[in-house]
Short mmCIF file of C-alpha atoms and ligand atoms in Angstrom, two decimals:
data_model
loop_
_atom_site.label_atom_id
_atom_site.label_comp_id
_atom_site.label_asym_id
_atom_site.label_seq_id
_atom_site.Cartn_x
_atom_site.Cartn_y
_atom_site.Cartn_z
CA MET A 24 -2.94 29.34 -28.18
CA PRO A 25 -3.24 32.44 -26.00
CA LYS A 26 0.08 33.57 -24.56
CA PHE A 27 0.60 33.25 -20.80
CA HIS A 28 1.56 36.24 -18.67
CA LEU A 29 5.22 35.93 -17.71
CA LEU A 30 4.72 38.25 -14.71
CA SER A 31 2.43 35.63 -13.20
CA LEU A 32 5.21 33.03 -12.90
CA GLY A 33 7.22 32.90 -9.68
CA LEU A 34 10.95 32.18 -9.68
CA ASP A 35 10.50 28.40 -9.55
CA ALA A 36 7.99 28.33 -12.40
CA LEU A 37 10.25 30.54 -14.52
CA GLY A 38 13.12 28.14 -13.84
CA ASP A 39 10.88 25.25 -14.91
CA PHE A 40 10.00 27.09 -18.09
CA ALA A 41 13.68 27.64 -18.87
CA VAL A 42 14.46 23.95 -18.25
CA GLU A 43 11.57 22.89 -20.51
CA THR A 44 13.11 24.84 -23.35
CA GLY A 45 16.46 23.13 -22.75
CA GLU A 46 18.04 26.02 -20.80
CA PRO A 47 19.62 26.08 -17.35
CA ARG A 48 17.39 26.98 -14.40
CA TYR A 49 19.23 30.24 -13.65
CA ARG A 50 17.60 31.76 -16.74
CA GLY A 51 14.52 32.11 -14.54
CA ARG A 52 16.38 34.51 -12.27
CA GLN A 53 17.57 36.48 -15.29
CA LEU A 54 14.00 36.78 -16.53
CA ARG A 55 12.85 38.09 -13.15
CA GLU A 56 15.63 40.68 -13.28
CA TRP A 57 14.64 41.84 -16.73
CA MET A 58 11.00 42.23 -15.83
CA PHE A 59 11.12 43.53 -12.26
CA ARG A 60 14.41 45.38 -12.13
CA HIS A 61 14.97 46.59 -15.69
CA LEU A 62 11.21 46.83 -16.42
CA GLU A 63 11.81 45.29 -19.83
CA THR A 64 8.80 44.03 -21.74
CA ASP A 65 10.44 43.20 -25.08
CA PHE A 66 12.04 39.75 -25.04
CA ARG A 67 14.40 40.69 -27.87
CA ARG A 68 15.97 43.34 -25.68
CA MET A 69 16.77 40.87 -22.92
CA SER A 70 20.31 40.81 -24.17
CA ASN A 71 21.84 38.05 -22.07
CA LEU A 72 19.25 35.43 -23.09
CA PRO A 73 20.02 32.95 -25.87
CA GLN A 74 18.13 33.29 -29.13
CA LYS A 75 16.29 29.99 -28.70
CA LEU A 76 14.82 31.05 -25.35
CA VAL A 77 13.83 34.44 -26.75
CA GLU A 78 11.99 32.74 -29.62
CA SER A 79 10.21 30.40 -27.30
CA LEU A 80 9.19 33.32 -25.07
CA GLU A 81 7.90 35.29 -28.03
CA GLU A 82 5.82 32.35 -29.14
CA LYS A 83 4.33 31.43 -25.78
CA ALA A 84 4.54 34.33 -23.34
CA THR A 85 3.93 38.04 -22.90
CA VAL A 86 4.71 40.74 -20.34
CA SER A 87 2.44 43.37 -21.81
CA THR A 88 -1.24 42.66 -22.25
CA LEU A 89 -2.64 46.09 -21.39
CA ARG A 90 -3.21 49.01 -23.72
CA GLU A 91 -3.52 52.64 -22.63
CA ARG A 92 -6.99 54.00 -23.34
CA SER A 93 -6.30 57.34 -21.67
CA ARG A 94 -4.21 59.10 -19.09
CA GLN A 95 -5.46 62.08 -17.10
CA ASP A 96 -3.26 64.32 -14.99
CA SER A 97 -4.70 66.18 -12.01
CA VAL A 98 -3.61 69.66 -10.99
CA ASP A 99 -2.36 68.09 -7.74
CA GLY A 100 0.01 65.69 -9.56
CA THR A 101 -2.22 62.61 -9.32
CA ARG A 102 -2.39 60.65 -12.58
CA LYS A 103 -5.04 58.19 -13.65
CA TRP A 104 -4.72 55.63 -16.41
CA ALA A 105 -7.57 53.79 -18.07
CA LEU A 106 -6.09 50.49 -19.22
CA GLU A 107 -7.72 48.09 -21.66
CA THR A 108 -7.39 44.34 -21.24
CA GLN A 109 -6.97 41.90 -24.11
CA ASP A 110 -10.64 40.93 -23.87
CA GLY A 111 -11.67 44.56 -24.31
CA HIS A 112 -12.53 45.66 -20.76
CA VAL A 113 -11.25 48.86 -19.26
CA PHE A 114 -10.18 49.53 -15.66
CA GLU A 115 -8.23 52.23 -13.88
CA THR A 116 -5.04 52.63 -11.89
CA VAL A 117 -4.04 55.81 -10.02
CA LEU A 118 -0.60 57.19 -9.17
CA ILE A 119 -0.59 59.44 -6.11
CA PRO A 120 2.75 61.19 -5.63
CA THR A 121 3.74 62.99 -2.44
CA GLU A 122 7.05 64.51 -1.34
CA SER A 123 8.40 61.19 -0.20
CA ARG A 124 6.18 58.59 -1.85
CA ARG A 125 4.93 57.28 -5.14
CA SER A 126 1.78 55.45 -4.11
CA LEU A 127 -0.06 53.40 -6.67
CA CYS A 128 -3.73 52.64 -6.14
CA VAL A 129 -4.26 49.42 -8.09
CA SER A 130 -7.43 47.66 -9.16
CA SER A 131 -8.06 44.01 -8.32
CA GLN A 132 -11.27 43.59 -10.32
CA ILE A 133 -13.04 45.14 -13.26
CA GLY A 134 -16.07 46.72 -11.60
CA CYS A 135 -17.26 45.54 -8.19
CA ALA A 136 -20.11 43.40 -6.89
CA MET A 137 -20.47 45.02 -3.48
CA GLY A 138 -22.92 47.80 -4.36
CA CYS A 139 -21.84 50.44 -1.81
CA THR A 140 -24.16 53.40 -2.33
CA PHE A 141 -21.44 56.07 -2.14
CA CYS A 142 -19.05 54.49 -4.64
CA ARG A 143 -19.00 55.04 -8.40
CA THR A 144 -17.29 51.71 -9.06
CA ALA A 145 -20.45 49.99 -7.80
CA THR A 146 -22.40 51.41 -10.75
CA MET A 147 -20.37 49.20 -13.12
CA GLY A 148 -21.45 45.99 -11.43
CA PHE A 149 -18.97 43.14 -11.35
CA ILE A 150 -17.34 42.26 -14.65
CA ARG A 151 -14.42 39.99 -13.79
CA ASN A 152 -11.41 39.47 -11.59
CA LEU A 153 -8.09 40.77 -12.83
CA THR A 154 -5.47 38.09 -13.34
CA LEU A 155 -2.24 38.06 -11.36
CA GLY A 156 -0.41 39.25 -14.48
CA GLU A 157 -2.84 42.15 -14.96
CA ILE A 158 -2.47 43.25 -11.34
CA LEU A 159 1.33 43.24 -11.50
CA GLU A 160 1.35 44.81 -14.95
CA GLN A 161 -0.24 47.97 -13.46
CA VAL A 162 2.88 48.40 -11.31
CA LEU A 163 5.22 47.58 -14.19
CA TRP A 164 3.35 50.05 -16.38
CA VAL A 165 3.61 52.92 -13.92
CA ASN A 166 7.21 52.07 -13.04
CA ARG A 167 8.10 52.35 -16.73
CA PHE A 168 6.33 55.71 -16.85
CA LEU A 169 8.19 56.96 -13.75
CA GLN A 170 11.50 55.66 -15.05
CA ASP A 171 11.16 57.90 -18.10
CA LEU A 172 9.76 60.79 -16.07
CA ASP A 173 12.25 61.14 -13.23
CA GLY A 174 13.86 57.76 -12.57
CA SER A 175 11.68 57.08 -9.52
CA ARG A 176 9.67 53.95 -8.73
CA VAL A 177 6.37 53.06 -7.15
CA SER A 178 7.14 53.01 -3.41
CA ASN A 179 3.75 52.01 -1.97
CA VAL A 180 0.91 49.93 -3.36
CA ILE A 181 -2.65 50.17 -2.10
CA PHE A 182 -5.38 47.83 -3.28
CA MET A 183 -8.00 50.58 -3.23
CA GLY A 184 -8.76 50.92 -6.91
CA MET A 185 -11.66 49.10 -8.49
CA GLY A 186 -12.99 45.99 -6.87
CA GLU A 187 -13.12 44.01 -3.65
CA PRO A 188 -9.61 42.54 -3.32
CA LEU A 189 -10.65 39.70 -1.04
CA HIS A 190 -13.01 38.44 -3.73
CA ASN A 191 -9.85 37.84 -5.76
CA LEU A 192 -7.90 36.63 -2.76
CA GLU A 193 -5.35 34.24 -4.21
CA ASN A 194 -4.29 36.55 -7.05
CA VAL A 195 -4.05 39.49 -4.66
CA ALA A 196 -1.96 37.43 -2.20
CA LEU A 197 0.38 36.29 -4.98
CA ALA A 198 0.59 39.86 -6.26
CA CYS A 199 1.53 41.14 -2.78
CA GLU A 200 4.26 38.49 -2.60
CA ALA A 201 5.69 39.49 -5.98
CA LEU A 202 5.52 43.19 -5.08
CA ASN A 203 7.45 42.47 -1.90
CA ALA A 204 9.93 39.83 -3.13
CA GLU A 205 13.54 40.86 -3.44
CA ASN A 206 13.59 39.41 -6.92
CA GLY A 207 10.21 41.06 -7.51
CA PHE A 208 9.49 44.79 -7.14
CA GLY A 209 11.14 44.84 -3.70
CA ILE A 210 8.47 47.00 -2.04
CA GLY A 211 8.48 46.72 1.78
CA LYS A 212 5.62 44.67 3.24
CA ASP A 213 4.53 47.63 5.37
CA ARG A 214 4.08 49.62 2.17
CA ILE A 215 1.54 47.23 0.70
CA THR A 216 -2.06 47.66 1.88
CA VAL A 217 -5.18 45.74 0.98
CA SER A 218 -8.56 47.34 1.69
CA THR A 219 -11.73 45.28 2.10
CA SER A 220 -15.38 46.15 2.44
CA GLY A 221 -15.64 43.50 5.15
CA ILE A 222 -16.11 39.96 3.81
CA VAL A 223 -15.81 38.22 7.17
CA PRO A 224 -14.69 34.69 6.15
CA LYS A 225 -12.20 36.16 3.68
CA ILE A 226 -10.66 38.38 6.37
CA LEU A 227 -9.93 35.23 8.38
CA GLU A 228 -8.57 33.47 5.28
CA TRP A 229 -6.40 36.50 4.50
CA ALA A 230 -5.02 36.55 8.05
CA ARG A 231 -3.62 33.06 7.49
CA ARG A 232 -2.70 33.37 3.81
CA ALA A 233 -0.99 36.78 3.85
CA PRO A 234 -0.39 37.92 7.44
CA ASN A 235 2.53 40.24 6.67
CA PHE A 236 0.84 42.92 4.62
CA LYS A 237 -1.30 45.78 5.91
CA LEU A 238 -5.07 45.38 6.02
CA ALA A 239 -7.65 48.16 6.03
CA ILE A 240 -11.33 47.53 6.65
CA SER A 241 -13.95 49.92 5.30
CA LEU A 242 -16.11 50.31 8.38
CA ASN A 243 -17.84 53.46 7.16
CA GLY A 244 -20.78 53.19 9.57
CA SER A 245 -20.65 53.04 13.36
CA ASN A 246 -23.87 51.07 13.88
CA ASP A 247 -25.75 48.46 11.85
CA THR A 248 -28.59 50.71 10.70
CA LEU A 249 -26.19 53.25 9.33
CA ARG A 250 -23.76 50.78 7.84
CA SER A 251 -26.47 48.63 6.21
CA SER A 252 -27.93 51.73 4.55
CA LEU A 253 -24.58 52.40 2.87
CA MET A 254 -23.06 48.95 2.40
CA PRO A 255 -25.22 45.95 1.47
CA VAL A 256 -22.44 43.66 2.75
CA ASN A 257 -23.46 44.64 6.30
CA ARG A 258 -26.73 42.77 5.89
CA ARG A 259 -24.72 39.57 5.40
CA TRP A 260 -22.03 40.23 8.04
CA ASN A 261 -22.98 42.86 10.57
CA ILE A 262 -20.65 45.04 12.63
CA GLU A 263 -20.42 42.55 15.47
CA ALA A 264 -19.34 39.77 13.09
CA LEU A 265 -16.94 42.16 11.37
CA LEU A 266 -15.33 43.26 14.61
CA ASP A 267 -14.96 39.64 15.75
CA ALA A 268 -13.13 38.94 12.49
CA ALA A 269 -11.04 42.09 12.96
CA ASP A 270 -10.02 40.92 16.43
CA GLU A 271 -9.14 37.48 15.15
CA TYR A 272 -7.10 39.09 12.37
CA ILE A 273 -5.20 41.20 14.91
CA GLN A 274 -4.60 38.14 17.07
CA ILE A 275 -3.41 35.89 14.24
CA THR A 276 -1.18 38.43 12.51
CA GLY A 277 -0.06 40.62 15.40
CA GLN A 278 -0.66 43.58 13.11
CA LYS A 279 -2.36 46.87 13.77
CA LEU A 280 -5.50 47.22 11.66
CA THR A 281 -6.79 50.31 9.90
CA PHE A 282 -10.49 51.14 9.86
CA GLU A 283 -11.49 53.42 7.03
CA TYR A 284 -14.45 55.62 7.82
CA ILE A 285 -16.22 57.71 5.20
CA LEU A 286 -17.55 61.09 6.33
CA ILE A 287 -21.00 61.90 4.91
CA ARG A 288 -22.97 64.96 6.03
CA ASN A 289 -25.80 64.16 8.46
CA ARG A 290 -25.19 60.43 8.06
CA THR A 291 -21.81 59.16 9.21
CA CYS A 292 -20.38 62.53 10.22
CA VAL A 293 -22.52 63.22 13.28
CA PRO A 294 -21.41 63.43 16.94
CA GLU A 295 -23.30 60.25 18.03
CA ALA A 296 -21.44 58.28 15.35
CA ALA A 297 -18.12 59.70 16.51
CA VAL A 298 -18.85 58.46 20.02
CA GLU A 299 -19.72 54.99 18.67
CA LEU A 300 -16.63 54.92 16.49
CA LYS A 301 -14.46 55.98 19.41
CA ARG A 302 -15.83 53.09 21.44
CA ILE A 303 -15.11 50.62 18.61
CA ALA A 304 -11.57 51.88 18.06
CA SER A 305 -10.71 52.06 21.76
CA GLN A 306 -11.24 48.36 22.21
CA ARG A 307 -8.63 47.13 19.74
CA ASN A 308 -5.18 47.67 18.21
CA CYS A 309 -6.18 49.89 15.32
CA LYS A 310 -6.08 53.30 13.76
CA ILE A 311 -8.80 55.29 12.05
CA ASN A 312 -8.54 56.72 8.58
CA LEU A 313 -11.24 59.32 7.95
CA ILE A 314 -12.21 59.85 4.32
CA PRO A 315 -14.46 62.83 3.58
CA LEU A 316 -16.95 61.84 0.88
CA ASN A 317 -15.80 62.42 -2.67
CA ARG A 318 -18.36 63.43 -5.20
CA GLY A 319 -20.23 60.41 -6.58
CA GLU A 320 -23.43 59.54 -8.41
CA ASP A 321 -25.87 60.04 -5.56
CA PRO A 322 -26.86 63.70 -5.05
CA GLU A 323 -28.39 62.80 -1.67
CA LEU A 324 -24.94 62.09 -0.25
CA GLN A 325 -22.93 65.17 0.56
CA ALA A 326 -19.54 65.86 2.04
CA PRO A 327 -19.55 67.51 5.46
CA SER A 328 -18.21 71.02 6.02
CA GLU A 329 -14.76 71.56 7.50
CA GLU A 330 -16.38 72.51 10.85
CA GLU A 331 -18.45 69.32 10.88
CA ILE A 332 -15.34 67.25 10.17
CA GLN A 333 -13.39 68.98 12.91
CA ALA A 334 -16.19 68.47 15.42
CA PHE A 335 -16.19 64.76 14.53
CA GLU A 336 -12.41 64.55 14.78
CA SER A 337 -12.32 66.30 18.14
CA ILE A 338 -14.52 63.59 19.68
CA LEU A 339 -12.33 60.84 18.22
CA ARG A 340 -9.16 62.51 19.45
CA GLN A 341 -10.29 61.91 23.00
CA GLY A 342 -9.51 58.23 22.35
CA ASP A 343 -6.04 56.70 22.64
CA PHE A 344 -5.74 55.60 19.03
CA GLU A 345 -4.33 57.27 15.93
CA VAL A 346 -6.71 59.25 13.72
CA LEU A 347 -5.72 60.30 10.21
CA ARG A 348 -7.65 62.25 7.64
CA ARG A 349 -7.20 61.26 4.01
CA ARG A 350 -6.92 64.33 1.80
CA PRO A 351 -8.66 63.85 -1.52
CA ARG A 352 -6.23 63.40 -4.38
CA GLY A 353 -7.19 63.89 -8.01
CA PRO A 354 -10.88 64.80 -7.57
CA ASP A 355 -10.74 66.98 -10.71
CA ILE A 356 -10.06 63.89 -12.83
CA LEU A 357 -12.36 61.60 -10.79
CA ALA A 358 -9.36 59.73 -9.39
CA ALA A 359 -10.13 60.06 -5.68
CA CYS A 360 -11.50 57.25 -3.46
CA GLY A 361 -14.76 55.90 -4.78
CA GLN A 362 -14.64 57.83 -8.05
CA LEU A 363 -13.27 55.15 -10.35
CA ALA A 364 -15.69 53.90 -12.98
CA ILE A 365 -15.77 53.15 -16.66
CA PRO A 366 -19.16 53.87 -18.17
CA LEU A 367 -18.68 51.43 -21.07
CA LYS A 368 -19.03 47.81 -19.98
CA LYS A 369 -17.31 46.38 -22.99
CA VAL A 370 -15.47 48.08 -25.81
CA ALA A 371 -16.25 46.84 -29.29
N1 LIG B 3 -13.26 47.80 -2.36
C1 LIG B 3 -12.38 48.07 -1.31
C2 LIG B 3 -11.23 48.96 -1.75
C3 LIG B 3 -11.51 50.09 -2.69
S1 LIG B 3 -12.38 51.48 -2.10
C4 LIG B 3 -13.08 48.69 -0.15
O1 LIG B 3 -14.24 49.06 -0.29
O2 LIG B 3 -12.48 48.74 0.92
C5 LIG B 3 -11.19 52.33 -1.06
C6 LIG B 3 -11.84 53.19 0.00
O3 LIG B 3 -12.56 54.27 -0.59
C7 LIG B 3 -12.84 52.43 0.87
O4 LIG B 3 -12.57 52.64 2.23
C8 LIG B 3 -14.17 53.04 0.50
O5 LIG B 3 -15.07 53.00 1.58
C9 LIG B 3 -13.77 54.44 0.12
N2 LIG B 3 -14.74 55.13 -0.75
C10 LIG B 3 -15.54 54.58 -1.68
N3 LIG B 3 -16.29 55.55 -2.27
C11 LIG B 3 -15.93 56.72 -1.71
C12 LIG B 3 -16.34 58.08 -1.89
N4 LIG B 3 -17.26 58.42 -2.78
N5 LIG B 3 -15.74 59.03 -1.14
C13 LIG B 3 -14.80 58.70 -0.23
N6 LIG B 3 -14.39 57.44 -0.01
C14 LIG B 3 -14.94 56.45 -0.73
FE1 LIG B 4 -16.65 47.96 -4.23
FE2 LIG B 4 -15.08 49.17 -2.42
FE3 LIG B 4 -16.64 50.60 -4.09
FE4 LIG B 4 -17.75 49.18 -2.12
S1 LIG B 4 -16.36 50.93 -1.88
S2 LIG B 4 -18.46 49.26 -4.27
S3 LIG B 4 -16.42 47.39 -2.08
S4 LIG B 4 -14.93 49.30 -4.67
#
């Protein structure tokens, strides 16, 4: 019998598990504390649990399913892990430290089905969804690393690693809840962000299922011709449909939305596009996150120069919305946005 992932059980289910093994329900709370607060993965070291429960846990459950394939450290402090699942697939997770934050960019899938032309993850195709346990284990993993390094913890989680999070909606929603829960990792809801390529019906589902977390939409193109040439998803749901969903999201959740916008020389980073983007952003409660292209597979796509970026920004700044520029982190180890990919589909 394969072992189940203990991180995937909520407090109630952990209590049920304890009761099934003849233990009081409060053992569930103790288990949460061991995993989420003490970051313990070895049941035998959970010192306040009775022997019988420990044996039953060892037989049926696990908190560590991932194996480190590699870790790369960037000159800018970014660190990228390649983690191997029990069925032999490899995916990546990226720690991005700043002065005040320890942001973790987690993966929600192995590979991605969306086929965006600028993104290396797309070259893998879609392999499978990560389980709830595998998503949370990335945070546990990096928290254990940080604990040994300097006693810090992951402070922010962004679902911007491999995959389209809304194609794994229920696991991502449950993961966000466990990240945020007081008896979970206790990360503030405003510090948890999910980024989607724009699956319209899923944005509406997400608005109802998980209205408290931050949502970012990868707009990336300011008109349909441009966006469809970069993101096949735009041929299914065009910008008008996407913006309708964005407005409904804002209305249902009362949250400000982020639009991510990739800057590609002579494509998305041109003055006409800035004017279109300004019009889009001016009409709704949102902010714009500009992401200069990071080096990918396609030699045709190039990053704009600093002057081109500034010219684009100066048009946007005439609007009354916030504009941020995302600085690339970890490009030397291919850890920046859109650079995650594992060339091997399956490891023997
Ligand atoms: N799949 C989700 C989340 C992961 S990608 C999504 O697409 O939203 C996170 C962000 O990185 C997205 O906004 C995406 O458009 C951007 N991105 C992808 N490839 C990139 C590249 N080569 N350079 C810069 N940004 C990129
Ligand atoms: Fe998938 Fe996002 Fe990359 Fe597009 S940008 S291929 S949705 S990971």
